[in-house]
PDB file of C-alpha atoms and ligand atoms in Angstrom:
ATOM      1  CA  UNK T   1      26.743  -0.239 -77.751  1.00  0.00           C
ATOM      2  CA  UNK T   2      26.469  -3.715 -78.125  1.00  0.00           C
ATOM      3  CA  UNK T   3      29.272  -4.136 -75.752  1.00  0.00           C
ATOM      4  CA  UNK T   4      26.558  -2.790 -73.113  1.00  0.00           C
ATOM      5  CA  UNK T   5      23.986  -5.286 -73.695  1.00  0.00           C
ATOM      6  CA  UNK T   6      27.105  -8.146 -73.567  1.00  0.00           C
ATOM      7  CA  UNK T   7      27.284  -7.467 -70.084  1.00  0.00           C
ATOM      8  CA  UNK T   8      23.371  -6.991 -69.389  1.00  0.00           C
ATOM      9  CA  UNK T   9      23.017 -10.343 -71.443  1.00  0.00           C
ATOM     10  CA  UNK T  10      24.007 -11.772 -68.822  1.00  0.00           C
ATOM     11  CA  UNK T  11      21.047 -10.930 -65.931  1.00  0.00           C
ATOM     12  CA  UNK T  12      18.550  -9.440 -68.660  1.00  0.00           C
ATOM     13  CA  UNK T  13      15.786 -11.918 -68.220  1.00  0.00           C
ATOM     14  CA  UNK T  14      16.510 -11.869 -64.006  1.00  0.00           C
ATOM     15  CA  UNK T  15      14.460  -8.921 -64.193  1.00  0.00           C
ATOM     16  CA  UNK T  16      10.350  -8.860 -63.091  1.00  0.00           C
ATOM     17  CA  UNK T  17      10.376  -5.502 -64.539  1.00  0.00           C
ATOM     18  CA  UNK T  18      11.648  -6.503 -68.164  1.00  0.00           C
ATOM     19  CA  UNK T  19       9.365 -10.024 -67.870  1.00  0.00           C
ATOM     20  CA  UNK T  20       6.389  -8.007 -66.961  1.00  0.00           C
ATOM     21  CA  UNK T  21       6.710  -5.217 -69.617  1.00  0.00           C
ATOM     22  CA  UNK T  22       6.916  -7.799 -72.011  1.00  0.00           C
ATOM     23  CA  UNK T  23       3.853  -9.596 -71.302  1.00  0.00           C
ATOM     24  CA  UNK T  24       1.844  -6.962 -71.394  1.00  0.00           C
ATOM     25  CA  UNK T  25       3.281  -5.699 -74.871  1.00  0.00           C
ATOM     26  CA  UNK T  26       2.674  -8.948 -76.160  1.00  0.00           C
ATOM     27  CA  UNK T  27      -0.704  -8.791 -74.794  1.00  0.00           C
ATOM     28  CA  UNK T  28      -1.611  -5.533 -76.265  1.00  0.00           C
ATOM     29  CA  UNK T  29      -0.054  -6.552 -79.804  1.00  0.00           C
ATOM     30  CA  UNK T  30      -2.162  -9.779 -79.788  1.00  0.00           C
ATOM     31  CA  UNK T  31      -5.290  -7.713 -78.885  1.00  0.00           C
ATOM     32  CA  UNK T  32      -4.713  -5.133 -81.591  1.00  0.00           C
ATOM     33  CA  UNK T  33      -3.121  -7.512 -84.222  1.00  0.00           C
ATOM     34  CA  UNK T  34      -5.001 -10.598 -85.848  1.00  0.00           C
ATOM     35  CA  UNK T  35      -1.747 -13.035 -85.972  1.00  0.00           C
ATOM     36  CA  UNK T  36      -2.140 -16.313 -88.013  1.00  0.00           C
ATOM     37  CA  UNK T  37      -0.156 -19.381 -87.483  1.00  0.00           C
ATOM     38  CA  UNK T  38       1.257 -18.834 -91.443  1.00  0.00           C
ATOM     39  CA  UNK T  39       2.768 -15.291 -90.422  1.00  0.00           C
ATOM     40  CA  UNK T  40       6.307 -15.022 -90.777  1.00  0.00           C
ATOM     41  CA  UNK T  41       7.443 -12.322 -88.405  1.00  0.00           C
ATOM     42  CA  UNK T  42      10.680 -10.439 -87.391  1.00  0.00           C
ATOM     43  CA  UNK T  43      11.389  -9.569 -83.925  1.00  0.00           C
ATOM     44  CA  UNK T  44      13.587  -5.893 -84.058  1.00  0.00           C
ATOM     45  CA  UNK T  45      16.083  -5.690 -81.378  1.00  0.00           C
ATOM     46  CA  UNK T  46      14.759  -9.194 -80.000  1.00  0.00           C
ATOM     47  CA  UNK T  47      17.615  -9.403 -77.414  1.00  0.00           C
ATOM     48  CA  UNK T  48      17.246 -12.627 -75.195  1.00  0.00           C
ATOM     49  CA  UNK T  49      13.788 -13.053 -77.030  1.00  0.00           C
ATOM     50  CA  UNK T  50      11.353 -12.242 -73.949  1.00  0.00           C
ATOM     51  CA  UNK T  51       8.547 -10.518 -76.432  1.00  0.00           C
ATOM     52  CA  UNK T  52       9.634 -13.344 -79.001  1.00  0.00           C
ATOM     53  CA  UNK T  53       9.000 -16.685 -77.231  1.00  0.00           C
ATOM     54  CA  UNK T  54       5.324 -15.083 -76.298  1.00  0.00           C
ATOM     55  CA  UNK T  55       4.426 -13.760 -80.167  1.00  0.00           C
ATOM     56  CA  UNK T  56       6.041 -17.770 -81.507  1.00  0.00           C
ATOM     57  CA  UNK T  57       3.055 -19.840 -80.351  1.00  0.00           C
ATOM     58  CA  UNK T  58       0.520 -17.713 -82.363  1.00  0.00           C
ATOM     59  CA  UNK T  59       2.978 -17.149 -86.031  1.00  0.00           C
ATOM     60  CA  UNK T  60       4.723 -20.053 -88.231  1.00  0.00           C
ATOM     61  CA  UNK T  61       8.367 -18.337 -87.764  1.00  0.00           C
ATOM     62  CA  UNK T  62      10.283 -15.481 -86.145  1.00  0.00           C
ATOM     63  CA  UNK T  63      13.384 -14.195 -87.128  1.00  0.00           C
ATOM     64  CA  UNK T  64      15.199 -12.651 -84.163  1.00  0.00           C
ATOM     65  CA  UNK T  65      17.077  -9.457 -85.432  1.00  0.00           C
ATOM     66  CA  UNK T  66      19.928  -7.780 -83.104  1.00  0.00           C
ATOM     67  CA  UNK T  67      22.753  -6.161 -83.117  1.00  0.00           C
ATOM     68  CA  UNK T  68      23.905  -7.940 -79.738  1.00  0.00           C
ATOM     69  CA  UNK T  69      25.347 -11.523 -80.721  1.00  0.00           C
ATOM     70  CA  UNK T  70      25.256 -11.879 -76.472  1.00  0.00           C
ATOM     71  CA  UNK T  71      21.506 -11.519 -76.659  1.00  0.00           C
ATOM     72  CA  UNK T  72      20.787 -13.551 -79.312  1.00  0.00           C
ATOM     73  CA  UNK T  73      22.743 -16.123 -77.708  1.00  0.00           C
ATOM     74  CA  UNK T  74      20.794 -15.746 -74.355  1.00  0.00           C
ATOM     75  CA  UNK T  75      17.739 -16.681 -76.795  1.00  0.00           C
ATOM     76  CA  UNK T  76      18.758 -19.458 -78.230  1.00  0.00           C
ATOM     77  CA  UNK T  77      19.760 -21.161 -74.854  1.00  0.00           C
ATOM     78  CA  UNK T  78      15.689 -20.873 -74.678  1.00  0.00           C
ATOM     79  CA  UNK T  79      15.606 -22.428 -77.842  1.00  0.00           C
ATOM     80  CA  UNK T  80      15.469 -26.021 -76.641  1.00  0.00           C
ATOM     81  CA  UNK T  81      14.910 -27.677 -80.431  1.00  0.00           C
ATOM     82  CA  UNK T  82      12.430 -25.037 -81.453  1.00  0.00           C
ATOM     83  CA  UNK T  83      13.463 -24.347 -85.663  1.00  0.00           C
ATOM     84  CA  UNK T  84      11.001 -21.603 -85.830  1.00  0.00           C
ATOM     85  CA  UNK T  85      13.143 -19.154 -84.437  1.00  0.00           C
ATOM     86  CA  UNK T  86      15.773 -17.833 -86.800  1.00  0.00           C
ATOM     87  CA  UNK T  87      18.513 -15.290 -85.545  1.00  0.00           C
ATOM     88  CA  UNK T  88      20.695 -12.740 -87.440  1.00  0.00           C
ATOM     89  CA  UNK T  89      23.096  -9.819 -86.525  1.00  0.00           C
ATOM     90  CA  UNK T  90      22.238  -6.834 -88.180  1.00  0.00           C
ATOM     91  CA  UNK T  91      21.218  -3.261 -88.057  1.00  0.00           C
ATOM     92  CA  UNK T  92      18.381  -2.826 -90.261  1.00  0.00           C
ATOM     93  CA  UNK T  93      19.139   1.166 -90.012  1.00  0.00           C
ATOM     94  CA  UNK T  94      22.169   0.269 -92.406  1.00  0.00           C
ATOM     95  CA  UNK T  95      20.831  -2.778 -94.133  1.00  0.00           C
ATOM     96  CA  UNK T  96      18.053  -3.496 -96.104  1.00  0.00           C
ATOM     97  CA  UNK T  97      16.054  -6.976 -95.299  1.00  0.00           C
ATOM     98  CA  UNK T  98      16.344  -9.766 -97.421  1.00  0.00           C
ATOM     99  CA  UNK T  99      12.840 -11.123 -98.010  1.00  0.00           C
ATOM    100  CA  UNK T 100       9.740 -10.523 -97.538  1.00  0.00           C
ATOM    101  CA  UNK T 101       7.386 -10.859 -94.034  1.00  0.00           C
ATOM    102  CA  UNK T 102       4.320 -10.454 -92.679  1.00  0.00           C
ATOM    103  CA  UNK T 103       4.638  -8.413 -89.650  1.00  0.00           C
ATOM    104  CA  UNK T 104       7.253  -6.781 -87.517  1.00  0.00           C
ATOM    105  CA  UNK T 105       7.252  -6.564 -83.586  1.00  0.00           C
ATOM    106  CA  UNK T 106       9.725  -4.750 -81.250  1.00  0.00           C
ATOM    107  CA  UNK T 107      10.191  -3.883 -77.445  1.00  0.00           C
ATOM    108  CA  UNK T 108      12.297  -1.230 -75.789  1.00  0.00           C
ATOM    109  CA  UNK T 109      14.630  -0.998 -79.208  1.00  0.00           C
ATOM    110  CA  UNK T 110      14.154   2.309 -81.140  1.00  0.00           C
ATOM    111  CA  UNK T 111      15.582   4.381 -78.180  1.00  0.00           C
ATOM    112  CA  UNK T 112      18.593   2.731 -79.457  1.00  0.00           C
ATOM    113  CA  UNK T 113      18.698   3.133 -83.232  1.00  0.00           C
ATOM    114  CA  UNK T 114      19.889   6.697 -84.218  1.00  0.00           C
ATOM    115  CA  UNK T 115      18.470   6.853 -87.799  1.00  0.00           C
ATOM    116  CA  UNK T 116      14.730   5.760 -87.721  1.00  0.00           C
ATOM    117  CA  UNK T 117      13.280   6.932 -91.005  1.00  0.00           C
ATOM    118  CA  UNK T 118      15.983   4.976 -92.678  1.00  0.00           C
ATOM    119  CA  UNK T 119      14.919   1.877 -90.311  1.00  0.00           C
ATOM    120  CA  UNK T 120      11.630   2.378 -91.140  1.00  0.00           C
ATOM    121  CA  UNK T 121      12.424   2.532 -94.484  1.00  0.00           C
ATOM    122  CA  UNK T 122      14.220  -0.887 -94.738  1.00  0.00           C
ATOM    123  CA  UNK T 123      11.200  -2.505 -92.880  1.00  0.00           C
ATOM    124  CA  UNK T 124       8.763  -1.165 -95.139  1.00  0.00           C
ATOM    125  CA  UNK T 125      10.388  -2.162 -98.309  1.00  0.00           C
ATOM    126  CA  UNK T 126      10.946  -6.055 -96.771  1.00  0.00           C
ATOM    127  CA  UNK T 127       7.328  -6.150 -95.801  1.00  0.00           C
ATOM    128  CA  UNK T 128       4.216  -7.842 -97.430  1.00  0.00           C
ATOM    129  CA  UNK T 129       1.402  -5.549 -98.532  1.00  0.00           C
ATOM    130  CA  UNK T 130      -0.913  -5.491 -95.636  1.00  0.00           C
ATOM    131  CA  UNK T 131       1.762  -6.674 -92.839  1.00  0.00           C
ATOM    132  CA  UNK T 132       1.834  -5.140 -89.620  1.00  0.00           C
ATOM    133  CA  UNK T 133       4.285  -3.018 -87.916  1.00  0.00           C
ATOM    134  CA  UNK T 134       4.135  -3.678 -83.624  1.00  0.00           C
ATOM    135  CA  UNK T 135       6.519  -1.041 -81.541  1.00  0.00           C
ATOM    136  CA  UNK T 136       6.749  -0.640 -78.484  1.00  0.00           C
ATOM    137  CA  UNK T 137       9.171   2.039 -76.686  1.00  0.00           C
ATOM    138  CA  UNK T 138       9.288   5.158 -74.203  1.00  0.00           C
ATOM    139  CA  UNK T 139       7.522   7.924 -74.884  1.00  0.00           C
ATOM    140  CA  UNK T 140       9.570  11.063 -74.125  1.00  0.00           C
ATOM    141  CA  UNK T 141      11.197  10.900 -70.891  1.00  0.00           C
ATOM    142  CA  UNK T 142      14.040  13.282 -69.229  1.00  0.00           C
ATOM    143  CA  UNK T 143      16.591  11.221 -70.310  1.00  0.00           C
ATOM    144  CA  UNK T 144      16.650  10.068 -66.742  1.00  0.00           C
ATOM    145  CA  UNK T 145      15.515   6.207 -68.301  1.00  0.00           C
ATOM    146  CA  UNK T 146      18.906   5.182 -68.334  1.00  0.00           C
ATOM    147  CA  UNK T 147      20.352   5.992 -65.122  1.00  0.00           C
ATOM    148  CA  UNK T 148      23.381   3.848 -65.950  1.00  0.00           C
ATOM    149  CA  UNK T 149      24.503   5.096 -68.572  1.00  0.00           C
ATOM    150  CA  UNK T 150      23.225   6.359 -72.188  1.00  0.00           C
ATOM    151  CA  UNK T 151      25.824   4.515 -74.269  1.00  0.00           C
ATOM    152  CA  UNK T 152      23.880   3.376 -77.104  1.00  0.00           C
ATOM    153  CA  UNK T 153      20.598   5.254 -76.433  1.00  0.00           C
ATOM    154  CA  UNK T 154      20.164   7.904 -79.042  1.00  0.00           C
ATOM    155  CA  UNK T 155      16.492   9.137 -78.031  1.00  0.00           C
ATOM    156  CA  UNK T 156      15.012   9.970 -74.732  1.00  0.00           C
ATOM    157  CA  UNK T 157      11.412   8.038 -75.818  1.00  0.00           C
ATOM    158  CA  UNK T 158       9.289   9.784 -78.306  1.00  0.00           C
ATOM    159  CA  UNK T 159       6.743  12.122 -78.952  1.00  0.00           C
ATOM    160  CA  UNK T 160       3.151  10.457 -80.396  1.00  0.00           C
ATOM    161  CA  UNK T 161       2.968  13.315 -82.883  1.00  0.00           C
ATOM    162  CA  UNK T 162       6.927  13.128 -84.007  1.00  0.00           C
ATOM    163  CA  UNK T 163       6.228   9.270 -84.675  1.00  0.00           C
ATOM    164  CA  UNK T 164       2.981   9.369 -86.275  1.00  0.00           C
ATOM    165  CA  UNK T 165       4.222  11.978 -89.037  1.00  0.00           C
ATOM    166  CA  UNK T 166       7.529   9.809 -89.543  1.00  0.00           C
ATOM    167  CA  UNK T 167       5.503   6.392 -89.782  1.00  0.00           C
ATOM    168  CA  UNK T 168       2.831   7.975 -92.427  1.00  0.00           C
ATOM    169  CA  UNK T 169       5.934   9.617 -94.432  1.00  0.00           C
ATOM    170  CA  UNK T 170       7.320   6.128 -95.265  1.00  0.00           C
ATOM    171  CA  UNK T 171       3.547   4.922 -96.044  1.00  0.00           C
ATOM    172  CA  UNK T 172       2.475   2.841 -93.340  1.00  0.00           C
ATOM    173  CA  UNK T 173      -1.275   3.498 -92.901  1.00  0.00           C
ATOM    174  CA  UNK T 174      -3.994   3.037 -90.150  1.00  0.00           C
ATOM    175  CA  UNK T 175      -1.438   4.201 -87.026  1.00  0.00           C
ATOM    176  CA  UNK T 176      -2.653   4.104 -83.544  1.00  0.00           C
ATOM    177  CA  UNK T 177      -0.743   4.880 -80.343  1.00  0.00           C
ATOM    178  CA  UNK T 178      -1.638   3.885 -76.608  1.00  0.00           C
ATOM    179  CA  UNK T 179      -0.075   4.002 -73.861  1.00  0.00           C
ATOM    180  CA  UNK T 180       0.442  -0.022 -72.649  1.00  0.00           C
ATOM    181  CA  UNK T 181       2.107   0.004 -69.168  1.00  0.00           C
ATOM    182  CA  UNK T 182       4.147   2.298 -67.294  1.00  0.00           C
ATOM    183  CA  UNK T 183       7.776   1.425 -65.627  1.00  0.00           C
ATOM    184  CA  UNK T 184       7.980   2.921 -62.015  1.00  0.00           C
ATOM    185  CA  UNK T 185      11.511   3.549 -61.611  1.00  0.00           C
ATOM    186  CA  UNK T 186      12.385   5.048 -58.107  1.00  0.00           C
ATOM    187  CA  UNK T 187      12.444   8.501 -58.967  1.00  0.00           C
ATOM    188  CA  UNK T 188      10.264   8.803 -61.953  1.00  0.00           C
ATOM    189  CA  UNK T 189       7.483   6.716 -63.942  1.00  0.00           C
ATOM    190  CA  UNK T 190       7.844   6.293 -67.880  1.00  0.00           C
ATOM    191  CA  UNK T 191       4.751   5.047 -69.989  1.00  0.00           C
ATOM    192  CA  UNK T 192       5.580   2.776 -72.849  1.00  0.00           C
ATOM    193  CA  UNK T 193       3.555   3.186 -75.736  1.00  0.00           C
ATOM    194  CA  UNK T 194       2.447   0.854 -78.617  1.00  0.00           C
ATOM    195  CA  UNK T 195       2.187   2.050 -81.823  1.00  0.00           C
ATOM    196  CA  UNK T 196       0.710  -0.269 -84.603  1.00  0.00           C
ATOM    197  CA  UNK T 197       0.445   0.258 -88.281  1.00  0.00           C
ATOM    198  CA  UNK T 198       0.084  -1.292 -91.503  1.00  0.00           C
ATOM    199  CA  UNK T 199       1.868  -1.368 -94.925  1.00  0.00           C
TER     200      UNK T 199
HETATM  201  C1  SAM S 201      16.411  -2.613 -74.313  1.00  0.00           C
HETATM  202  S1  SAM S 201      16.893  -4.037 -75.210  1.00  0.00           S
HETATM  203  C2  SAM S 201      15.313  -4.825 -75.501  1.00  0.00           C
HETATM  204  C3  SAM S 201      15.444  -6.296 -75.781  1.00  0.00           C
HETATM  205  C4  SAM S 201      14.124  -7.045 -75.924  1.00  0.00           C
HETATM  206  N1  SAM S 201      13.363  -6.555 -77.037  1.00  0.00           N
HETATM  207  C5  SAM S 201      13.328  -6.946 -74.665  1.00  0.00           C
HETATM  208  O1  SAM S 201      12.258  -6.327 -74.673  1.00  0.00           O
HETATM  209  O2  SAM S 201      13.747  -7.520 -73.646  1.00  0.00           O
HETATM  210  C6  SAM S 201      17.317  -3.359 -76.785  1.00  0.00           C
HETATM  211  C7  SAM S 201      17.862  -4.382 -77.764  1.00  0.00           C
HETATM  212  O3  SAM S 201      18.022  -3.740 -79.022  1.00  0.00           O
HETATM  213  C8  SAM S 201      19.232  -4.162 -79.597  1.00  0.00           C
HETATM  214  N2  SAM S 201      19.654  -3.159 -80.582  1.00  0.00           N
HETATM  215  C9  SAM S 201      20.198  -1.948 -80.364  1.00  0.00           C
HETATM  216  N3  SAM S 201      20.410  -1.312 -81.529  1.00  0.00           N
HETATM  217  C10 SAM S 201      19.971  -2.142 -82.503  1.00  0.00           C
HETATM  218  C11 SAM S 201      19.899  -2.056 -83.921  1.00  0.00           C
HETATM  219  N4  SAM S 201      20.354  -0.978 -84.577  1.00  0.00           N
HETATM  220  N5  SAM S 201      19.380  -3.096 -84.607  1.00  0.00           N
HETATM  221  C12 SAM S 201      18.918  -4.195 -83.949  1.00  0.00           C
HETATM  222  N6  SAM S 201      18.954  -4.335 -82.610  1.00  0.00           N
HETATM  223  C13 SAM S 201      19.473  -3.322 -81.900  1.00  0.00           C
HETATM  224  C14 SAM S 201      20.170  -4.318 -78.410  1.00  0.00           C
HETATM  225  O4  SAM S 201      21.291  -5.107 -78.707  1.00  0.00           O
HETATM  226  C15 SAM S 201      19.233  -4.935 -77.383  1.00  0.00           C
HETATM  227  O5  SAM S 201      19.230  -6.332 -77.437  1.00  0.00           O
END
């Protein structure tokens, strides 16, 4: 899978579509969530960091978690000098976190992580009491999403109901869910949602 997003590394951020869905996530998150400048955040499936350059002005750090060592490296050709951004190749479905943080944001990643409880799991144990949980994805589509090719995607978007039960069974509290923006693809539209919750 992360032989897929090697090659899309390479024209990821060429997209208005992917720039524009970003915004408006970060928008959203920084109207729901109160983010401090002594936050230390992590950035799930941060790719070539569009959602994480917008969250960095507003938090003291961001580590940049992904599986894709070609996205990561797309983001730190942004980098430009900036030490608040850390990155790291992992997959926090089979690894727990080392340390502890204050909030967690994400665009456009779950779709691709096939065991979510256990991810959810290994972000709730590394977070703070009280930090914040930020995801954004798909809510259930056809499977039509990725017309070229589902390598790698292991959900068709999600179901509000599905998520919410799943989030409150590993103990975050306080969920909501909206609906943030909606991608108009030529066939078919598919709303994003946001969900937020605390530890
Ligand atoms: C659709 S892209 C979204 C990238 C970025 N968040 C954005 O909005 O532009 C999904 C990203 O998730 C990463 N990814 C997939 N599975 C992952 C996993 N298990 N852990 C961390 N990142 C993962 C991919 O490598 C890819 O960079």
């Amino acid at each position: 899978m992360s032989e897929a997003f090697t090659t899309k590394s390479v024209h990821w951020d060429c997209s208005s579509r992917r720039q524009n869905l970003a915004q408006r996530i970060y928008e959203r998150i920084n109207a729901r969530m109160s983010l401090q400048k002594d936050m230390d955040v992590i950035d799930l499936g941060a790719g070539t960091g569009l959602l994480t350059y917008k969250i960095l002005p507003h938090v003291h750090s961001i580590v940049a978690i992904d599986t894709s060592e070609a996205m990561l490296e797309k983001l730190k050709e942004k980098r430009s000098g900036e030490d608040r951004i850390r990155t790291c190749v992992k997959d926090i479905s089979k690894e727990s976190l080392h340390g502890f943080y204050d909030g967690v944001v994400s665009s456009m990643t779950l779709h691709h992580i096939k065991n979510i409880v256990t991810l959810f799991e290994h972000l709730y144990a590394g977070m703070k009491p009280g930090a914040f949980l930020a995801v954004a994805d798909l809510l259930r589509e056809d499977g039509s999403f990725h017309s070229d090719g589902s390598e790698g995607v292991h959900h068709f978007g999600f179901d509000e109901h599905e998520l919410r039960t799943l989030i409150s069974y590993v103990g975050f509290k306080e969920v909501t869910f909206e609906i943030v923006d909606i991608i108009q693809k030529e066939r078919c539209q598919y709303p994003v949602f946001l969900l937020t919750a605390f530890k």
